[in-house]
Tab-separated table of C-alpha atoms in Angstrom:
chain	number	residue	atom	x	y	z
A	1	MET	CA	-22.735	37.604	113.535
A	2	GLU	CA	-20.118	39.215	113.752
A	3	VAL	CA	-17.819	37.670	111.951
A	4	ALA	CA	-20.186	37.722	109.081
A	5	THR	CA	-20.289	41.575	109.253
A	6	SER	CA	-17.173	41.809	109.437
A	7	ALA	CA	-16.439	39.949	106.113
A	8	LEU	CA	-19.258	41.948	104.531
A	9	VAL	CA	-17.408	45.517	105.544
A	10	VAL	CA	-13.865	44.406	104.658
A	11	CYS	CA	-14.753	43.419	100.971
A	12	HIS	CA	-16.324	46.895	100.541
A	13	ARG	CA	-13.394	48.370	101.780
A	14	CYS	CA	-11.083	46.060	100.027
A	15	VAL	CA	-12.748	47.125	96.720
A	16	ARG	CA	-12.657	50.855	97.333
A	17	TRP	CA	-8.786	50.462	98.687
A	18	VAL	CA	-7.911	47.828	95.601
A	19	ARG	CA	-9.226	51.142	93.633
A	20	LEU	CA	-7.488	53.915	95.146
A	21	CYS	CA	-4.313	51.600	95.127
A	22	ARG	CA	-4.838	51.310	91.217
A	23	GLU	CA	-5.483	55.319	90.788
A	24	LYS	CA	-2.109	55.732	93.054
A	25	LYS	CA	-0.048	53.567	90.880
A	26	GLN	CA	-1.547	55.235	87.503
A	27	VAL	CA	-2.292	58.663	88.042
A	28	THR	CA	1.420	59.237	89.149
A	29	SER	CA	1.370	62.691	87.431
A	30	MET	CA	-1.626	64.253	88.613
A	31	ASN	CA	-0.252	64.874	92.797
A	32	MET	CA	-3.325	63.550	93.945
A	33	ASN	CA	-3.465	63.317	97.439
A	34	PHE	CA	-4.076	59.504	98.640
A	35	ALA	CA	-4.182	59.796	102.397
A	36	GLY	CA	-7.503	57.914	102.182
A	37	LEU	CA	-5.779	54.776	101.984
A	38	HIS	CA	-4.707	54.958	105.549
A	39	ASP	CA	-8.204	55.547	106.447
A	40	LEU	CA	-9.432	52.468	104.074
A	41	TRP	CA	-7.304	49.678	105.330
A	42	PRO	CA	-9.925	46.922	105.457
A	43	PHE	CA	-8.964	45.257	108.595
A	44	THR	CA	-10.195	47.366	111.249
A	45	PRO	CA	-13.420	45.992	111.761
A	46	CYS	CA	-11.786	42.629	112.968
A	47	ARG	CA	-12.355	43.194	116.608
A	48	ASN	CA	-11.452	39.634	117.718
A	49	TRP	CA	-8.855	36.791	116.730
A	50	LEU	CA	-11.789	35.193	115.373
A	51	SER	CA	-12.520	37.606	113.029
A	52	THR	CA	-9.066	37.983	112.105
A	53	LEU	CA	-8.442	34.337	111.047
A	54	ILE	CA	-11.652	33.939	109.075
A	55	VAL	CA	-11.717	37.522	107.509
A	56	VAL	CA	-8.029	38.640	106.320
A	57	PRO	CA	-7.212	35.645	104.300
A	58	LEU	CA	-10.544	36.101	102.424
A	59	ALA	CA	-9.890	40.136	101.720
A	60	MET	CA	-6.361	39.187	100.864
A	61	LEU	CA	-7.636	36.732	98.568
A	62	VAL	CA	-9.576	39.754	96.877
A	63	VAL	CA	-7.053	41.880	96.780
A	64	GLY	CA	-4.839	39.260	95.026
A	65	ILE	CA	-7.303	38.726	92.170
A	66	SER	CA	-8.317	42.144	92.029
A	67	LEU	CA	-4.641	43.499	91.096
A	68	SER	CA	-3.965	40.161	88.964
A	69	THR	CA	-6.728	41.132	87.049
A	70	PRO	CA	-5.038	42.325	83.564
A	71	VAL	CA	-8.089	45.116	82.219
A	72	LEU	CA	-7.278	47.094	78.603
A	73	GLY	CA	-8.822	49.964	80.811
A	74	GLN	CA	-6.269	49.895	83.693
A	75	LEU	CA	-2.501	49.618	83.971
A	76	ILE	CA	-1.389	46.104	82.211
A	77	SER	CA	1.071	44.379	84.449
A	78	GLN	CA	4.766	43.283	83.144
A	79	THR	CA	3.301	39.686	84.377
A	80	SER	CA	0.184	39.672	82.327
A	81	ALA	CA	2.301	41.316	79.242
A	82	ALA	CA	4.619	38.623	79.129
A	83	ARG	CA	1.832	35.976	79.147
A	84	VAL	CA	1.507	37.303	75.277
A	85	GLY	CA	4.780	38.042	74.672
A	86	LEU	CA	4.324	41.795	75.281
A	87	LYS	CA	6.463	43.966	77.519
A	88	ARG	CA	5.281	47.618	78.513
A	89	ALA	CA	7.716	49.922	77.804
A	90	TRP	CA	6.266	53.202	79.925
A	91	PHE	CA	2.655	54.471	80.750
A	92	THR	CA	1.740	58.268	81.444
A	93	GLN	CA	-1.528	60.293	82.364
A	94	VAL	CA	-2.676	62.907	80.522
A	95	ASP	CA	-3.240	65.981	82.848
A	96	LEU	CA	-6.846	66.844	82.637
A	97	ASP	CA	-9.732	66.941	84.993
A	98	PRO	CA	-11.452	63.454	84.377
A	99	SER	CA	-14.532	64.847	86.892
A	100	GLN	CA	-14.848	67.066	83.811
A	101	HIS	CA	-13.518	66.218	80.664
A	102	ARG	CA	-12.153	63.772	78.496
A	103	ILE	CA	-9.840	62.534	75.225
A	104	ALA	CA	-12.027	63.775	72.052
A	105	ASN	CA	-9.064	62.221	69.900
A	106	TRP	CA	-5.598	61.019	69.792
A	107	LEU	CA	-3.421	60.919	66.524
A	108	LEU	CA	0.137	59.196	66.137
A	109	HIS	CA	2.507	61.275	63.987
A	110	ASP	CA	5.979	59.917	63.731
A	111	ASN	CA	7.831	60.238	67.004
A	112	LEU	CA	5.348	62.168	68.411
A	113	LEU	CA	1.831	60.859	70.232
A	114	PHE	CA	-0.764	63.910	70.131
A	115	ALA	CA	-4.264	63.842	72.826
A	116	VAL	CA	-7.192	66.641	72.318
A	117	THR	CA	-9.501	67.174	75.306
A	118	THR	CA	-12.611	68.290	75.735
A	119	ALA	CA	-11.117	71.222	77.423
A	120	GLY	CA	-9.795	72.054	73.948
A	121	THR	CA	-6.400	71.490	75.387
A	122	ILE	CA	-3.984	69.613	72.918
A	123	HIS	CA	-0.568	67.832	74.067
A	124	ALA	CA	2.099	66.092	72.344
A	125	LEU	CA	3.869	63.456	74.106
A	126	GLU	CA	6.954	61.679	72.768
A	127	ILE	CA	6.813	58.049	71.537
A	128	THR	CA	9.557	56.657	73.048
A	129	THR	CA	9.342	58.025	76.388
A	130	GLY	CA	5.726	58.914	77.002
A	131	LYS	CA	6.975	62.490	78.503
A	132	THR	CA	4.776	65.401	77.403
A	133	ALA	CA	6.639	67.738	74.762
A	134	TRP	CA	4.525	70.703	74.796
A	135	SER	CA	0.638	71.640	75.404
A	136	ALA	CA	-1.208	74.475	74.082
A	137	GLN	CA	-5.283	75.662	74.429
A	138	VAL	CA	-6.855	75.843	70.908
A	139	GLY	CA	-9.975	76.162	71.216
A	140	GLN	CA	-13.393	76.621	73.715
A	141	PRO	CA	-14.318	74.390	75.830
A	142	GLU	CA	-18.260	75.026	74.833
A	143	TYR	CA	-17.475	73.862	71.220
A	144	PRO	CA	-16.314	70.440	69.694
A	145	THR	CA	-12.836	69.952	68.432
A	146	LEU	CA	-12.125	68.261	65.691
A	147	GLY	CA	-8.501	66.593	64.675
A	148	PRO	CA	-5.719	67.022	65.076
A	149	VAL	CA	-3.977	66.518	61.581
A	150	VAL	CA	-0.008	66.848	61.426
A	151	ASN	CA	2.486	67.249	59.017
A	152	ARG	CA	6.217	68.201	59.242
A	153	GLN	CA	5.682	71.555	60.300
A	154	SER	CA	2.141	71.837	61.484
A	155	VAL	CA	-0.684	70.887	63.186
A	156	ALA	CA	-4.415	71.971	62.595
A	157	VAL	CA	-7.347	71.446	64.108
A	158	ILE	CA	-10.954	72.643	64.208
A	159	ASN	CA	-12.610	74.149	67.374
A	160	GLY	CA	-16.351	75.003	66.229
A	161	THR	CA	-16.028	76.798	63.000
A	162	LYS	CA	-12.509	77.740	63.702
A	163	LEU	CA	-9.485	76.449	61.551
A	164	MET	CA	-6.086	76.963	63.813
A	165	LEU	CA	-2.756	75.927	62.715
A	166	LEU	CA	-0.241	75.575	65.305
A	167	ASP	CA	3.541	74.867	65.265
A	168	ARG	CA	4.469	71.217	65.164
A	169	ALA	CA	7.679	71.767	67.661
A	170	ASN	CA	6.373	73.566	70.255
A	171	GLY	CA	2.853	74.350	69.924
A	172	ARG	CA	2.491	77.630	69.204
A	173	LEU	CA	-0.503	79.302	67.486
A	174	LYS	CA	0.509	80.153	64.130
A	175	TRP	CA	-2.857	81.580	62.600
A	176	ILE	CA	-7.166	80.766	62.923
A	177	ARG	CA	-9.332	81.278	60.167
A	178	GLU	CA	-13.234	81.280	59.700
A	179	THR	CA	-14.776	78.523	57.883
A	180	GLY	CA	-17.586	78.257	55.454
A	181	ALA	CA	-19.653	75.965	57.385
A	182	ALA	CA	-19.986	73.767	60.527
A	183	SER	CA	-17.259	70.221	59.602
A	184	SER	CA	-18.428	67.048	60.790
A	185	SER	CA	-14.592	65.568	60.537
A	186	GLY	CA	-10.951	66.664	61.204
A	187	PRO	CA	-9.173	68.339	58.550
A	188	ALA	CA	-6.165	66.934	55.725
A	189	LEU	CA	-2.776	68.732	55.098
A	190	SER	CA	-0.645	68.540	52.425
A	191	GLU	CA	2.921	70.424	52.410
A	192	ASP	CA	0.955	73.902	51.830
A	193	ARG	CA	-2.531	73.446	52.492
A	194	ALA	CA	-5.255	72.545	55.028
A	195	PHE	CA	-8.052	70.933	53.132
A	196	ILE	CA	-11.682	70.879	55.430
A	197	ALA	CA	-14.811	69.111	53.703
A	198	LEU	CA	-17.698	70.412	55.523
A	199	ILE	CA	-20.830	68.651	56.450
A	200	ASN	CA	-22.927	70.353	53.499
A	201	GLY	CA	-20.048	68.329	50.925
A	202	ARG	CA	-18.246	71.854	50.361
A	203	MET	CA	-14.353	70.946	50.189
A	204	GLU	CA	-12.319	74.585	51.611
A	205	ALA	CA	-8.849	74.458	51.192
A	206	PHE	CA	-6.601	77.197	52.892
A	207	SER	CA	-2.559	78.296	52.105
A	208	LEU	CA	-0.705	77.333	55.113
A	209	LYS	CA	1.813	80.317	54.429
A	210	ASP	CA	-0.863	83.201	53.464
A	211	PRO	CA	-3.979	82.578	55.742
A	212	LYS	CA	-5.471	85.780	54.325
A	213	ARG	CA	-5.733	84.364	50.420
A	214	PRO	CA	-9.069	83.415	49.490
A	215	ALA	CA	-9.841	79.832	49.985
A	216	TRP	CA	-10.453	77.495	47.323
A	217	TYR	CA	-13.379	75.628	47.446
A	218	HIS	CA	-15.502	72.950	45.521
A	219	GLN	CA	-19.048	71.739	45.869
A	220	SER	CA	-19.702	67.625	45.888
A	221	PHE	CA	-22.674	65.671	45.647
A	222	GLY	CA	-23.602	65.093	48.992
A	223	HIS	CA	-22.590	64.924	52.725
A	224	ALA	CA	-19.564	64.803	53.588
A	225	TYR	CA	-19.103	62.830	57.080
A	226	HIS	CA	-15.302	61.483	57.000
A	227	ARG	CA	-12.197	63.585	56.806
A	228	PRO	CA	-10.523	63.991	53.587
A	229	VAL	CA	-7.022	62.417	52.753
A	230	THR	CA	-4.004	63.443	51.510
A	231	THR	CA	-1.461	61.725	49.357
A	232	THR	CA	1.812	63.327	48.036
A	233	LYS	CA	0.140	64.415	44.933
A	234	SER	CA	-4.049	64.416	45.340
A	235	ILE	CA	-6.429	64.940	47.811
A	236	CYS	CA	-9.570	63.123	47.957
A	237	TRP	CA	-12.816	62.741	50.085
A	238	THR	CA	-16.130	60.902	49.807
A	239	THR	CA	-19.595	61.538	50.715
A	240	ASP	CA	-22.832	59.778	51.499
A	241	ARG	CA	-24.007	59.324	48.140
A	242	GLY	CA	-21.260	56.834	47.896
A	243	ALA	CA	-19.314	59.175	45.569
A	244	LEU	CA	-15.175	59.784	45.680
A	245	TYR	CA	-13.450	62.824	44.273
A	246	VAL	CA	-10.004	62.964	43.327
A	247	GLY	CA	-7.994	66.015	42.809
A	248	ARG	CA	-4.421	67.141	41.952
A	249	LEU	CA	-2.666	69.314	44.811
A	250	LYS	CA	-0.597	71.330	42.469
A	251	PRO	CA	-2.101	72.938	40.785
A	252	LEU	CA	-5.040	72.485	43.030
A	253	SER	CA	-7.862	71.322	40.529
A	254	ILE	CA	-10.435	68.234	40.155
A	255	LEU	CA	-9.306	65.371	38.337
A	256	PHE	CA	-12.281	63.033	38.578
A	257	ARG	CA	-14.998	61.533	40.239
A	258	LEU	CA	-16.132	58.197	40.466
A	259	GLU	CA	-19.423	56.303	42.363
A	260	THR	CA	-18.680	53.365	43.922
A	261	GLY	CA	-22.253	52.200	43.750
A	262	GLY	CA	-22.627	51.603	47.676
A	263	GLU	CA	-22.229	53.764	50.948
A	264	ILE	CA	-19.007	54.726	51.769
A	265	VAL	CA	-18.413	55.002	55.688
A	266	ALA	CA	-15.249	55.174	56.464
A	267	PRO	CA	-12.556	57.824	54.913
A	268	PRO	CA	-10.230	56.579	52.089
A	269	THR	CA	-6.501	55.102	52.667
A	270	ALA	CA	-3.708	56.241	50.640
A	271	MET	CA	-1.057	53.844	49.460
A	272	ALA	CA	0.721	55.727	47.025
A	273	PRO	CA	0.191	56.269	44.207
A	274	TYR	CA	-3.271	54.368	45.069
A	275	LEU	CA	-6.172	54.887	46.703
A	276	LEU	CA	-8.053	52.065	48.789
A	277	ILE	CA	-11.845	52.577	49.414
A	278	GLY	CA	-13.613	50.552	51.274
A	279	SER	CA	-17.883	50.511	50.613
A	280	ALA	CA	-20.899	49.307	52.474
A	281	ASN	CA	-21.479	46.505	49.749
A	282	GLY	CA	-18.095	44.577	50.946
A	283	ASN	CA	-15.840	45.497	48.060
A	284	LEU	CA	-12.479	47.096	48.641
A	285	TYR	CA	-11.214	49.161	45.538
A	286	CYS	CA	-7.396	50.078	44.750
A	287	VAL	CA	-7.521	52.769	42.596
A	288	HIS	CA	-4.925	55.235	40.799
A	289	ASP	CA	-5.428	58.694	42.473
A	290	GLN	CA	-4.567	60.127	38.900
A	291	ASN	CA	-6.300	58.404	36.510
A	292	GLY	CA	-9.290	56.754	38.192
A	293	GLU	CA	-8.206	53.204	37.318
A	294	VAL	CA	-8.589	49.927	39.038
A	295	ARG	CA	-5.606	48.040	40.144
A	296	TRP	CA	-8.070	45.225	41.856
A	297	ARG	CA	-10.990	44.975	43.587
A	298	TYR	CA	-11.581	42.156	46.511
A	299	SER	CA	-15.237	41.591	47.828
A	300	SER	CA	-15.136	40.441	51.842
A	301	GLY	CA	-18.835	39.263	51.710
A	302	ASP	CA	-19.709	41.994	54.403
A	303	SER	CA	-19.784	45.765	54.701
A	304	ILE	CA	-16.505	47.948	55.258
A	305	THR	CA	-17.264	50.545	57.991
A	306	HIS	CA	-13.121	50.756	58.999
A	307	ALA	CA	-10.815	52.695	56.398
A	308	PRO	CA	-8.108	49.961	55.210
A	309	VAL	CA	-4.923	49.858	57.128
A	310	VAL	CA	-1.646	49.268	54.942
A	311	VAL	CA	1.731	48.103	56.626
A	312	GLY	CA	4.362	47.492	54.485
A	313	ASP	CA	3.080	44.667	51.434
A	314	GLN	CA	-0.032	43.997	53.216
A	315	VAL	CA	-3.271	45.608	53.875
A	316	PHE	CA	-5.636	44.997	56.430
A	317	ILE	CA	-9.214	45.541	56.429
A	318	THR	CA	-12.314	44.228	59.000
A	319	SER	CA	-15.797	43.783	57.646
A	320	ASP	CA	-18.705	43.629	60.033
A	321	ALA	CA	-18.990	39.803	60.246
A	322	PRO	CA	-16.698	40.671	62.332
A	323	ALA	CA	-13.515	39.221	60.602
A	324	LEU	CA	-9.707	40.568	59.832
A	325	HIS	CA	-8.973	40.263	56.525
A	326	VAL	CA	-5.304	40.396	55.435
A	327	LEU	CA	-4.122	40.624	51.420
A	328	ASN	CA	-1.337	41.661	49.428
A	329	ALA	CA	-1.256	45.024	48.590
A	330	VAL	CA	0.321	44.752	45.088
A	331	THR	CA	-2.367	42.153	43.961
A	332	GLY	CA	-5.473	42.308	46.308
A	333	GLN	CA	-5.287	38.576	47.042
A	334	LEU	CA	-6.051	36.994	50.473
A	335	GLN	CA	-3.498	36.046	52.344
A	336	TRP	CA	-5.575	34.618	55.447
A	337	THR	CA	-8.609	35.638	57.382
A	338	THR	CA	-9.357	35.736	61.104
A	339	ALA	CA	-13.242	35.530	62.419
A	340	GLY	CA	-13.906	37.414	65.739
A	341	VAL	CA	-11.496	40.445	65.097
A	342	THR	CA	-13.139	44.191	64.945
A	343	GLN	CA	-9.925	46.173	64.040
A	344	PHE	CA	-6.303	45.860	63.457
A	345	VAL	CA	-4.486	47.405	66.465
A	346	ALA	CA	-0.428	46.938	65.189
A	347	LEU	CA	2.097	45.099	63.533
A	348	GLY	CA	5.090	43.173	65.230
A	349	LYS	CA	8.074	41.147	63.947
A	350	THR	CA	6.549	38.373	65.227
A	351	HIS	CA	2.780	38.526	65.397
A	352	VAL	CA	-0.549	40.774	64.264
A	353	TYR	CA	-2.270	42.597	67.289
A	354	GLY	CA	-6.310	43.404	66.681
A	355	ALA	CA	-9.192	43.783	69.141
A	356	ASP	CA	-12.277	41.785	69.326
A	357	ARG	CA	-15.776	43.712	70.029
A	358	TYR	CA	-15.121	43.280	73.960
A	359	GLY	CA	-12.024	45.509	73.629
A	360	ARG	CA	-9.881	42.338	74.606
A	361	LEU	CA	-6.158	42.789	72.156
A	362	ILE	CA	-5.911	39.641	70.346
A	363	VAL	CA	-2.324	38.000	69.432
A	364	LEU	CA	-2.485	36.325	65.806
A	365	GLU	CA	-0.064	34.147	63.605
A	366	THR	CA	1.838	36.513	61.421
A	367	LYS	CA	1.463	34.126	58.694
A	368	THR	CA	-1.585	32.149	59.126
A	369	GLY	CA	-3.893	34.802	61.440
A	370	GLY	CA	-4.081	31.730	64.059
A	371	MET	CA	-4.869	32.849	67.530
A	372	VAL	CA	-1.671	32.801	70.117
A	373	GLY	CA	-3.692	34.478	72.615
A	374	ARG	CA	-5.432	37.640	74.384
A	375	LEU	CA	-5.444	39.737	76.915
A	376	SER	CA	-8.541	39.981	78.804
A	377	ARG	CA	-10.449	42.765	80.608
A	378	SER	CA	-13.242	43.388	83.234
A	379	ARG	CA	-17.103	43.795	82.099
A	380	SER	CA	-16.532	46.622	84.777
A	381	GLN	CA	-13.711	48.384	83.135
A	382	GLN	CA	-15.255	48.055	79.501
A	383	PHE	CA	-15.471	50.765	77.175
A	384	SER	CA	-18.226	50.950	74.228
A	385	GLY	CA	-17.694	51.610	70.408
A	386	LYS	CA	-14.986	51.129	67.491
A	387	LEU	CA	-11.027	51.564	67.836
A	388	ILE	CA	-9.306	54.660	66.960
A	389	SER	CA	-7.466	55.272	64.247
A	390	SER	CA	-4.041	56.973	63.936
A	391	SER	CA	-5.065	59.462	61.378
A	392	GLY	CA	-8.582	59.979	62.295
A	393	GLY	CA	-11.029	61.801	64.436
A	394	ALA	CA	-14.525	60.176	65.268
A	395	PRO	CA	-16.145	61.168	68.583
A	396	TRP	CA	-15.079	59.300	71.530
A	397	SER	CA	-18.788	57.541	71.878
A	398	VAL	CA	-17.625	55.152	69.279
A	399	ARG	CA	-14.295	54.237	70.161
A	400	LYS	CA	-12.214	51.651	72.186
A	401	PRO	CA	-8.928	52.149	73.975
A	402	ALA	CA	-6.550	51.105	71.463
A	403	LEU	CA	-4.848	53.234	68.722
A	404	ILE	CA	-4.564	51.829	65.023
A	405	ASN	CA	-0.670	51.842	64.659
A	406	ASP	CA	0.261	51.736	60.755
A	407	GLN	CA	3.613	53.402	61.151
A	408	ASN	CA	5.455	51.407	63.596
A	409	ASP	CA	5.583	48.163	66.028
A	410	ARG	CA	4.421	49.717	69.023
A	411	ILE	CA	1.187	48.674	71.101
A	412	PHE	CA	-0.845	51.686	72.258
A	413	LEU	CA	-3.531	51.313	74.828
A	414	VAL	CA	-5.107	54.661	75.571
A	415	ASN	CA	-8.883	55.283	77.239
A	416	ASN	CA	-11.108	58.368	77.435
A	417	VAL	CA	-9.530	59.789	80.700
A	418	GLY	CA	-5.744	60.161	79.320
A	419	LEU	CA	-4.061	56.931	80.536
A	420	ILE	CA	-1.787	55.918	78.058
A	421	GLN	CA	0.120	52.664	78.115
A	422	CYS	CA	3.046	51.477	75.774
A	423	LEU	CA	3.465	47.851	74.617
A	424	HIS	CA	5.876	45.995	72.314
A	425	GLU	CA	7.194	42.549	72.239
A	426	ILE	CA	9.588	41.120	74.297
A	427	GLY	CA	13.583	41.818	72.722
A	428	ALA	CA	12.069	44.774	70.884
A	429	SER	CA	13.716	47.373	72.419
A	430	GLU	CA	14.033	49.741	69.372
A	431	PRO	CA	11.118	50.377	67.020
A	432	VAL	CA	10.090	49.234	63.974
A	433	ILE	CA	9.031	51.749	61.358
A	434	TYR	CA	7.116	50.783	58.601
A	435	LYS	CA	6.412	54.217	56.533
A	436	GLN	CA	6.571	57.653	57.224
A	437	PRO	CA	2.916	59.055	58.145
A	438	ALA	CA	0.522	59.958	55.716
A	439	GLY	CA	0.876	63.065	53.805
A	440	GLU	CA	4.945	62.883	54.110
A	441	ILE	CA	6.724	63.016	50.891
A	442	GLU	CA	8.601	59.965	50.231
A	443	GLY	CA	12.070	59.475	49.216
A	444	ASP	CA	11.925	60.723	45.181
A	445	ALA	CA	8.796	61.972	45.591
A	446	ALA	CA	10.618	64.892	47.131
A	447	SER	CA	12.325	65.475	43.913
A	448	SER	CA	14.399	69.340	42.991
A	449	ALA	CA	11.958	69.096	39.965
A	450	ASP	CA	9.087	69.438	42.325
A	451	GLU	CA	10.946	71.617	44.359
A	452	ALA	CA	11.706	74.017	41.131
A	453	GLU	CA	8.194	73.967	40.319
A	454	ASP	CA	7.246	74.811	43.654
A	455	VAL	CA	9.389	77.927	43.685
A	456	THR	CA	8.116	78.695	40.357
A	457	ARG	CA	4.738	78.805	41.260
A	458	LYS	CA	4.850	80.539	44.218
A	459	SER	CA	7.078	83.338	42.164
A	460	ARG	CA	3.896	83.584	39.447
A	461	GLU	CA	1.240	83.814	42.749
A	462	GLN	CA	3.374	87.060	44.219
A	463	ASP	CA	3.009	88.469	40.595
A	464	SER	CA	-0.345	87.621	39.679
A	465	PRO	CA	-3.721	88.301	41.493
A	466	THR	CA	-6.122	85.398	42.901
A	467	PRO	CA	-8.767	85.323	40.053
A	468	THR	CA	-11.622	86.651	41.525
A	469	GLU	CA	-14.150	84.991	38.689
A	470	VAL	CA	-15.421	81.873	39.582
A	471	GLY	CA	-14.216	79.193	37.038
A	472	GLN	CA	-15.234	75.475	36.314
A	473	PRO	CA	-12.363	72.528	37.521
A	474	ASN	CA	-9.477	71.978	35.653
A	475	ASP	CA	-9.163	68.951	33.403
A	476	ALA	CA	-6.802	66.343	33.898
A	477	SER	CA	-4.743	67.700	30.558
A	478	GLU	CA	-4.443	71.489	32.059
A	479	THR	CA	-0.876	70.989	33.588
A	480	ASP	CA	0.096	74.204	32.902
A	481	ARG	CA	-2.381	76.225	34.918
A	482	ASP	CA	-0.252	78.040	37.628
A	483	GLN	CA	-3.557	79.443	39.598
A	484	ASP	CA	-5.750	77.188	41.619
A	485	THR	CA	-9.391	76.881	40.121
A	486	ILE	CA	-12.584	77.820	42.287
A	487	THR	CA	-15.610	75.907	41.551
A	488	PRO	CA	-18.858	77.943	42.739
A	489	PRO	CA	-21.023	76.051	45.295
A	490	GLU	CA	-24.092	76.301	43.270
A	491	SER	CA	-22.584	74.574	40.253
A	492	ALA	CA	-22.964	71.028	39.283
A	493	PRO	CA	-20.286	68.410	40.501
A	494	ALA	CA	-17.219	67.527	38.417
A	495	ASP	CA	-18.250	65.107	35.935
A	496	ASP	CA	-14.839	64.548	34.596
A	497	SER	CA	-14.663	60.673	34.382
A	498	PRO	CA	-11.148	58.677	33.354
A	499	PHE	CA	-13.910	56.082	32.210
A	500	GLY	CA	-15.667	58.509	29.549
A	501	GLU	CA	-19.626	57.813	28.648
A	502	ASP	CA	-19.446	54.277	27.864
A	503	ASP	CA	-20.657	51.846	30.542
A	504	SER	CA	-16.723	50.961	31.498
A	505	ASN	CA	-16.568	52.582	35.111
A	506	PRO	CA	-15.848	49.165	37.408
A	507	PHE	CA	-18.201	50.967	40.195
A	508	SER	CA	-20.880	51.250	38.599
């Protein structure tokens, strides 16, 4: 009886002791007091030599199994990572009080990883080391914080009904603007404007350099539940009525509206000069962002509920089957598909990484999609929901602990209390950069002609006051307009369509 009692006590203490050991290894930056480790040493109940001989080996076995179990919600050991050809480059802990707050959103942008907490703080971390570059208070904890979104100079977040713009280099607040209504998603940034899709379907745009300037707006048909997306030349957003709106950035005006024929449940993805739009009817459309021409269409057979991911010359989409589909970005032809993968995570030099519905990291062959291996985790450590987009802003309740990385080959595992782990393939010490972040000006796109046009427009805007009259959105042919067009919220949505009045619209 004494031996059995001792075994139960030791097993219970072993569990608590292992948990504290893990916390001590992981939360190194929180300066916690781990004096309880000594008090919980599991072998004190062994009062005689017989109990010691039986209980201690059993307890050590429990401890060894617990410490060696790889879990995505906990620290991945180098041994577990090496089994699937990976190495843990670094890990860190975001400074927050886990008893009161959680991570609300993550965003990867170029060389920084941004984390927004429910306490209304934002942290910028270096992706090469995990060190904190800066942190700032951006809002009130009692209000939801949406975003962030980043361009080369600024970081934008929404706290309640306030749009806040910060300096990307140091986190200093630049200005605050009140929005016209509540937003259900994060904002979008171009080089000179911030865009907010309000839940009532209204799109608002604010000048980054002149926050006192009246906001541009356009009332769309339906409710906007997903963040808008900017490309080098356009702004686009979707509504719950299956409508895609595309506008020109310079001068700011509506170009066209297209109907997809099915509900759009994910934001578009920019693939300049095209947009990728997934629909609940299972179709993925590749549309030119200036004239609405459909370059190609792919049918997955199931609803597409995640934004497509473009890496290099490949497009990664997931359907509700679940399955991962890999397409040629130029032609839209299917290269391969793998069942059981719920989301794309990253593309390495030799493998594709995804995740399944249980949050396990899946390793696939790059050319065929064949299964290579997986990192598992215990059921007690599982997270619920979908994966996090590197450019998005959905509530934490619909997420799992991995970033979708379309910018480089690093794998970022995160959880809702701020633990971040960076993994990469063995031998790939230097990151492979696939593209600049969304919304950045790439190569020839930032031509001297565009710079001259911007300077001329700014000069004219200073000489001419912003018009107070409310007009209709610009037609696609009005390229010589210098002022932004303002559409009254009570007016009908823009019906400008490149397909005319016949039935040639492929979305119909």
